[in-house]
Amino acid sequence: MPSPADPVPTSLPTRIGYSIGNLGKSVVWTSFENFMLFYLVTIAGLPPMLAGGLLAAAMLWDGLFDLGIALWADAHGSGDRLGRLIVIGVPMCATGFYLLFTLDRPGAIAAAIFLCRVGYSLCDVGHNTLLVRVARTPGDASSVSGYRLIFSACGAGLVALASTWSLAPSDAAARQDAFATSALMGGLLYAATLAIAVIATRHLGGPTGQRQPLSPRDRLRGLWRHEAFRRTLLVAAIQAGIVPLFLRTLPFFGQAVHHDAGWAGPALATITLGQALSLPGWMALSRRVSPIAISRIGHGTTIVAMAGLAIGSRGPIGTAMLLLLGSALAAMNLAIWAMLALAAQRSETNEATPVGLFLTALKSAAALGNLASGALVAMAPPQSSDSWSTFTFGALLFPVAGCVLTLLLLRPRASTAAT
């Protein structure tokens, strides 16, 4: 029986209201991860290396800005600082997201991307740090991570539908108009869902215990010395930088293998369906096994899915492998956010700094992943005759290598100290 000192689980309406914020965030994140490189290269007309470098620079700035904002929030913010970060960031992100699909000049597109990423960063620090307040118990950590991923899957599904419609026209101008219309709807959804998250969590107070005031340097050093948190950072970096390379190049993969960039829309929808269908099962399993164990299963399953996609990405085999990949991604994402919540609660620093450092590691790795994606497209154009042997091999091999590296980090001998 729990003692009076044990934390009280957060109410279901609060957990769901908070998690709805992931719906709008997923629309923006999925658009950047899966279709932005293709848009910049084939519609905006940027060279692949320039487009990949621009996305990498924006993501790297995003990650460093996350850490700076988190350190500031812990040092100077008051109890409602997280909500204020979201309120400031929402219009910046939504406006930049829409403008980058309507502008033509490379400099203007770059400015819109950075406006969007700065706003996204403010919201990301605020919303993700609220996870530490919402997930008061280990059960909360797993369930809230699951609810967040359900809404993230819904957002990815909307992007898949919108991309299928946006990629349908053969004319570049018509495609740009379709992308711009979708971006307008996505920006409005982003604003609405994060507003719901702020309202649902406004009654939650800050961290409950007295924590020793530390300088930013001491806070970061303390986090790195924390074994569970350090392992979480390393896994997040691999999971965000190397594993998603196939997803980042979906339209190019469709061009290379199926001679149809539009293949990416149904493929992403199938992956998203696999995530949504499997999440209840992963959430149930999380009540019996640790997040680290679920992460191991997810990365091992991804290796199987990549091997299957190398055999065939159309027909029953292709559909089954895409569904399996979606299920694996659901396990990995549920596990990493649960690992973050638990590690942050056990650290000796303030609440925003662990989340800011986590987001910095995740987005810095994603920046390198975007650069690698651009380099792969530049070195092995999907239209070339040997594109299958070069481009496709790289798009499938890198995720497998990332999963193998993660499994080494999470081997049982290395994970006995934390779950």
XYZ file of C-alpha atoms in Angstrom:
419
model
C 0.000 0.000 0.000
C 1.436 3.410 -0.880
C 2.527 5.621 1.988
C 1.234 9.190 2.435
C 4.614 10.442 1.164
C 4.296 8.631 -2.148
C 3.408 10.859 -5.126
C -0.218 10.815 -6.216
C -0.731 9.766 -9.856
C -1.810 12.540 -12.182
C -5.451 12.520 -13.271
C -6.351 10.998 -16.632
C -7.789 14.268 -18.079
C -4.541 16.055 -17.233
C -2.423 13.332 -18.818
C -4.508 13.280 -21.988
C -4.827 17.074 -22.202
C -1.070 17.419 -21.855
C -0.422 14.681 -24.423
C -2.660 16.350 -27.052
C 0.138 18.878 -27.513
C 2.086 16.164 -29.302
C -0.485 16.127 -32.120
C 0.455 19.574 -33.402
C 4.148 19.121 -32.610
C 4.175 15.885 -34.577
C 2.809 17.631 -37.667
C 5.739 20.074 -37.691
C 8.378 17.517 -36.661
C 7.232 14.866 -39.159
C 7.120 17.426 -41.959
C 10.719 18.395 -41.279
C 11.913 14.825 -40.810
C 10.198 13.134 -43.734
C 9.428 15.679 -46.455
C 11.344 18.929 -45.946
C 14.514 17.751 -47.694
C 12.469 16.561 -50.674
C 10.526 19.847 -50.782
C 13.640 22.002 -50.647
C 15.419 20.004 -53.369
C 12.638 19.266 -55.857
C 10.262 22.228 -55.394
C 12.284 25.070 -53.861
C 15.183 24.106 -56.134
C 18.023 24.036 -53.599
C 21.038 21.744 -54.166
C 20.857 18.628 -51.960
C 23.936 19.487 -49.879
C 22.721 23.068 -49.355
C 19.260 21.861 -48.338
C 20.672 19.233 -46.001
C 23.121 21.743 -44.532
C 20.366 24.311 -43.992
C 18.179 21.796 -42.180
C 21.177 20.608 -40.161
C 22.106 24.163 -39.148
C 18.522 24.961 -38.151
C 18.224 21.772 -36.111
C 21.608 22.339 -34.451
C 20.610 25.888 -33.524
C 17.303 24.504 -32.258
C 19.102 22.052 -29.989
C 21.573 24.588 -28.565
C 18.752 27.082 -28.052
C 16.829 24.388 -26.142
C 19.663 24.061 -23.652
C 20.075 27.806 -23.223
C 16.358 28.297 -22.638
C 16.257 25.394 -20.173
C 19.170 26.776 -18.151
C 17.549 30.211 -18.114
C 14.161 28.805 -17.102
C 15.634 26.966 -14.110
C 17.744 29.943 -13.034
C 15.275 32.800 -13.460
C 11.812 31.474 -14.262
C 8.816 31.410 -11.969
C 6.229 28.669 -11.559
C 4.369 29.478 -14.790
C 7.489 29.891 -16.931
C 6.820 26.734 -18.929
C 3.429 27.972 -20.064
C 4.936 31.332 -20.997
C 7.548 29.658 -23.184
C 4.765 27.892 -25.088
C 2.686 31.056 -25.470
C 5.664 32.940 -26.907
C 6.800 30.129 -29.174
C 3.493 29.092 -30.747
C 2.965 32.075 -33.104
C 6.628 32.073 -34.142
C 6.612 28.389 -35.069
C 3.226 28.399 -36.792
C 4.032 31.516 -38.831
C 7.473 30.293 -39.888
C 6.079 26.882 -40.807
C 3.561 28.432 -43.185
C 5.948 30.993 -44.696
C 8.677 28.530 -45.597
C 6.257 26.831 -48.025
C 5.166 30.118 -49.624
C 8.489 31.908 -50.160
C 10.764 31.415 -53.168
C 14.123 33.040 -52.378
C 16.626 30.757 -50.590
C 17.459 33.471 -48.028
C 13.790 34.025 -47.205
C 13.183 30.284 -46.924
C 16.158 29.982 -44.567
C 14.817 32.829 -42.396
C 11.385 31.188 -42.231
C 12.958 27.863 -41.246
C 14.908 29.494 -38.420
C 11.836 31.411 -37.213
C 9.911 28.146 -37.155
C 12.679 26.278 -35.321
C 13.143 29.007 -32.681
C 9.417 28.982 -31.945
C 9.373 25.191 -31.938
C 12.284 25.173 -29.499
C 10.529 27.465 -27.025
C 7.441 25.268 -27.134
C 9.480 22.079 -26.996
C 11.311 23.048 -23.808
C 8.081 24.194 -22.177
C 5.929 21.249 -23.231
C 8.508 18.499 -22.715
C 9.551 19.827 -19.302
C 5.912 19.625 -18.240
C 6.353 15.859 -18.675
C 8.405 15.844 -15.455
C 5.441 17.420 -13.630
C 2.776 15.259 -15.246
C 4.650 11.943 -14.860
C 4.723 11.798 -11.058
C 5.041 8.015 -10.803
C 6.741 5.316 -12.934
C 3.275 4.281 -14.113
C 2.566 7.861 -15.166
C 5.863 7.998 -17.062
C 4.935 5.018 -19.229
C 1.269 5.902 -19.710
C 1.906 9.553 -20.548
C 4.658 8.533 -22.970
C 2.143 6.183 -24.578
C -0.579 8.830 -24.853
C 1.922 11.293 -26.311
C 2.933 8.769 -28.940
C -0.684 8.025 -29.828
C -1.234 11.704 -30.589
C 2.136 11.876 -32.344
C 1.024 8.982 -34.539
C -2.179 10.877 -35.340
C -0.105 13.899 -36.353
C 2.151 11.756 -38.535
C -0.941 10.227 -40.117
C -2.248 13.680 -40.995
C 1.106 14.532 -42.583
C 0.960 11.304 -44.574
C -2.483 12.191 -45.912
C -1.456 15.767 -46.655
C 1.724 14.653 -48.411
C -0.171 12.225 -50.628
C -2.380 15.106 -51.734
C 0.528 17.586 -52.018
C 2.707 15.254 -54.096
C -0.098 14.297 -56.493
C 0.225 17.283 -58.907
C 2.955 16.924 -61.523
C 3.515 20.694 -61.760
C 5.967 22.176 -59.210
C 3.893 25.330 -58.689
C 0.769 23.294 -57.965
C 2.746 21.150 -55.547
C 3.987 24.254 -53.733
C 0.432 25.602 -53.413
C -0.709 22.280 -52.004
C 2.177 22.197 -49.512
C 1.393 25.794 -48.460
C -2.279 24.984 -47.841
C -1.316 21.947 -45.788
C 1.206 24.027 -43.829
C -1.463 26.599 -42.979
C -3.701 23.889 -41.564
C -0.756 22.355 -39.743
C 0.225 25.655 -38.145
C -3.306 26.234 -36.868
C -3.428 22.708 -35.457
C -0.061 23.257 -33.779
C -1.380 26.374 -32.023
C -4.662 24.789 -30.944
C -3.247 21.575 -29.488
C -0.505 23.302 -27.510
C -3.085 25.721 -26.107
C -5.037 22.705 -24.836
C -1.869 21.313 -23.237
C -1.192 24.593 -21.421
C -4.762 24.791 -20.121
C -4.766 21.140 -18.999
C -1.577 21.529 -16.944
C -1.954 25.043 -15.571
C -2.846 23.709 -12.098
C 0.374 21.706 -11.743
C 3.032 23.191 -9.522
C 6.776 23.083 -9.996
C 9.112 20.450 -8.607
C 8.289 19.350 -5.064
C 11.505 18.864 -3.055
C 14.236 21.328 -2.335
C 17.137 20.963 -4.686
C 20.515 22.512 -4.099
C 21.073 25.619 -6.270
C 23.820 24.857 -8.771
C 25.598 26.799 -11.477
C 24.813 25.831 -15.090
C 28.197 24.096 -15.388
C 27.644 22.081 -12.223
C 24.141 21.140 -13.341
C 25.426 19.807 -16.659
C 28.320 17.970 -15.035
C 25.999 16.397 -12.510
C 23.677 15.183 -15.239
C 26.520 13.650 -17.234
C 27.748 11.809 -14.139
C 24.258 10.369 -13.657
C 24.548 6.941 -15.316
C 20.889 6.469 -16.253
C 20.648 9.968 -17.708
C 23.935 9.623 -19.612
C 22.752 6.378 -21.192
C 19.444 8.013 -22.084
C 21.298 10.823 -23.871
C 23.420 8.426 -25.893
C 20.449 6.297 -26.924
C 18.448 9.398 -27.872
C 21.296 10.683 -30.024
C 21.566 7.438 -31.983
C 17.805 7.076 -32.188
C 17.397 10.597 -33.604
C 20.496 10.793 -35.766
C 21.100 7.424 -37.438
C 17.957 5.297 -37.160
C 15.558 7.711 -39.002
C 17.689 8.060 -42.162
C 15.284 5.813 -44.068
C 12.318 7.923 -42.945
C 14.066 11.184 -43.854
C 14.541 9.966 -47.422
C 11.146 8.308 -47.977
C 10.212 10.311 -51.113
C 13.682 9.743 -52.567
C 13.408 6.039 -51.727
C 10.117 5.961 -53.603
C 11.788 7.643 -56.571
C 14.757 5.297 -56.537
C 12.959 1.988 -56.040
C 9.431 2.595 -57.359
C 10.003 5.609 -59.660
C 7.290 7.433 -57.701
C 7.966 9.974 -54.949
C 4.280 9.764 -54.026
C 4.964 6.265 -52.648
C 6.176 8.047 -49.508
C 2.667 9.149 -48.493
C 1.077 5.677 -48.292
C 4.318 4.301 -46.847
C 4.311 6.834 -44.014
C 0.605 6.160 -43.447
C 1.347 2.430 -43.147
C 4.216 3.079 -40.715
C 1.960 5.356 -38.676
C -0.770 2.719 -38.621
C 1.761 0.238 -37.264
C 2.635 2.704 -34.506
C -0.971 3.344 -33.565
C -2.003 -0.318 -33.564
C 0.952 -1.406 -31.457
C 0.994 1.367 -28.854
C -1.688 -0.132 -26.573
C 0.326 -3.338 -26.469
C 3.575 -1.514 -25.675
C 1.804 0.495 -22.971
C 0.490 -2.710 -21.415
C 3.920 -4.320 -21.611
C 5.499 -1.262 -19.991
C 3.624 -2.095 -16.788
C 5.556 -5.369 -16.596
C 9.017 -4.650 -17.997
C 11.416 -1.709 -17.890
C 11.685 0.991 -20.576
C 15.188 -0.299 -21.356
C 13.811 -3.753 -22.154
C 11.176 -2.226 -24.455
C 13.864 -0.172 -26.177
C 15.892 -3.324 -26.839
C 12.859 -5.012 -28.393
C 12.148 -1.955 -30.562
C 15.665 -1.682 -31.932
C 15.881 -5.410 -32.610
C 12.555 -5.281 -34.448
C 13.783 -2.356 -36.560
C 16.686 -4.478 -37.792
C 14.227 -7.152 -38.912
C 12.030 -4.558 -40.653
C 14.976 -3.009 -42.520
C 16.083 -6.451 -43.692
C 12.556 -7.159 -44.943
C 12.381 -3.819 -46.796
C 15.630 -4.711 -48.547
C 13.835 -7.774 -49.922
C 10.719 -5.904 -51.011
C 8.893 -2.684 -50.138
C 5.740 -3.297 -52.168
C 3.055 -5.934 -51.922
C 2.310 -7.991 -48.795
C 5.958 -8.185 -47.726
C 6.446 -4.431 -48.030
C 3.246 -3.646 -46.148
C 4.118 -6.099 -43.381
C 7.612 -4.646 -43.006
C 6.340 -1.060 -42.913
C 3.814 -2.026 -40.235
C 6.577 -3.789 -38.319
C 8.791 -0.722 -38.600
C 5.984 1.428 -37.209
C 5.578 -0.929 -34.267
C 9.324 -0.818 -33.608
C 9.385 2.991 -33.706
C 6.503 3.096 -31.232
C 8.464 0.910 -28.801
C 11.643 2.964 -29.154
C 9.889 6.302 -28.691
C 7.785 5.162 -25.748
C 10.900 3.800 -24.077
C 13.137 6.837 -24.586
C 10.624 9.333 -23.179
C 9.890 7.086 -20.200
C 13.653 6.756 -19.630
C 13.964 10.557 -19.733
C 11.140 11.148 -17.249
C 12.525 8.642 -14.751
C 16.148 9.769 -15.106
C 15.221 13.465 -14.800
C 13.224 12.849 -11.632
C 16.185 11.056 -10.046
C 18.751 13.688 -10.988
C 19.835 16.403 -8.578
C 19.236 19.368 -10.878
C 16.217 21.520 -11.667
C 13.424 20.245 -13.888
C 14.113 22.069 -17.162
C 17.863 21.460 -17.453
C 17.647 17.648 -17.928
C 14.991 18.090 -20.610
C 16.957 20.873 -22.313
C 20.122 18.778 -22.415
C 18.141 15.791 -23.701
C 16.605 17.886 -26.490
C 20.010 19.325 -27.365
C 21.473 15.841 -27.767
C 18.444 14.654 -29.736
C 18.299 17.623 -32.107
C 22.055 17.900 -32.593
C 22.059 14.265 -33.645
C 19.073 14.922 -35.907
C 21.036 17.810 -37.459
C 23.873 15.461 -38.364
C 21.287 12.997 -39.658
C 19.807 15.653 -41.954
C 23.275 16.476 -43.251
C 23.960 12.786 -43.878
C 20.635 12.471 -45.705
C 21.507 15.384 -47.977
C 24.941 13.903 -48.633
C 23.407 10.536 -49.529
C 21.015 12.143 -52.006
C 23.857 14.222 -53.505
C 26.245 11.271 -53.867
C 23.629 8.806 -55.111
C 20.841 10.696 -56.944
C 17.650 8.598 -56.897
C 17.273 9.092 -60.672
C 20.640 7.474 -61.462
C 20.805 4.005 -62.948
C 22.695 2.529 -60.002
C 20.514 4.253 -57.417
C 19.196 1.028 -55.929
C 22.621 -0.388 -55.152
C 23.957 2.897 -53.724
C 21.145 5.055 -52.376
C 18.877 2.262 -51.162
C 21.737 0.333 -49.585
C 22.713 3.417 -47.568
C 19.132 4.282 -46.592
C 18.622 0.798 -45.152
C 22.099 0.085 -43.786
C 22.544 3.166 -41.611
C 19.411 2.511 -39.504
C 20.562 -1.073 -38.936
C 23.993 0.139 -37.794
C 22.328 2.577 -35.387
C 20.161 -0.141 -33.907
C 23.138 -2.447 -33.396
C 25.029 0.338 -31.618
C 22.035 1.041 -29.364
C 21.675 -2.626 -28.471
C 25.317 -2.612 -27.396
C 24.666 0.403 -25.166
C 21.576 -1.254 -23.662
C 23.030 -4.735 -23.199
C 21.916 -6.190 -19.837
C 25.309 -5.867 -18.227
C 25.267 -2.088 -18.839
C 21.707 -1.515 -17.649
C 21.601 -3.145 -14.253
C 21.774 0.148 -12.431
C 18.642 1.782 -13.737
C 15.193 1.221 -15.166
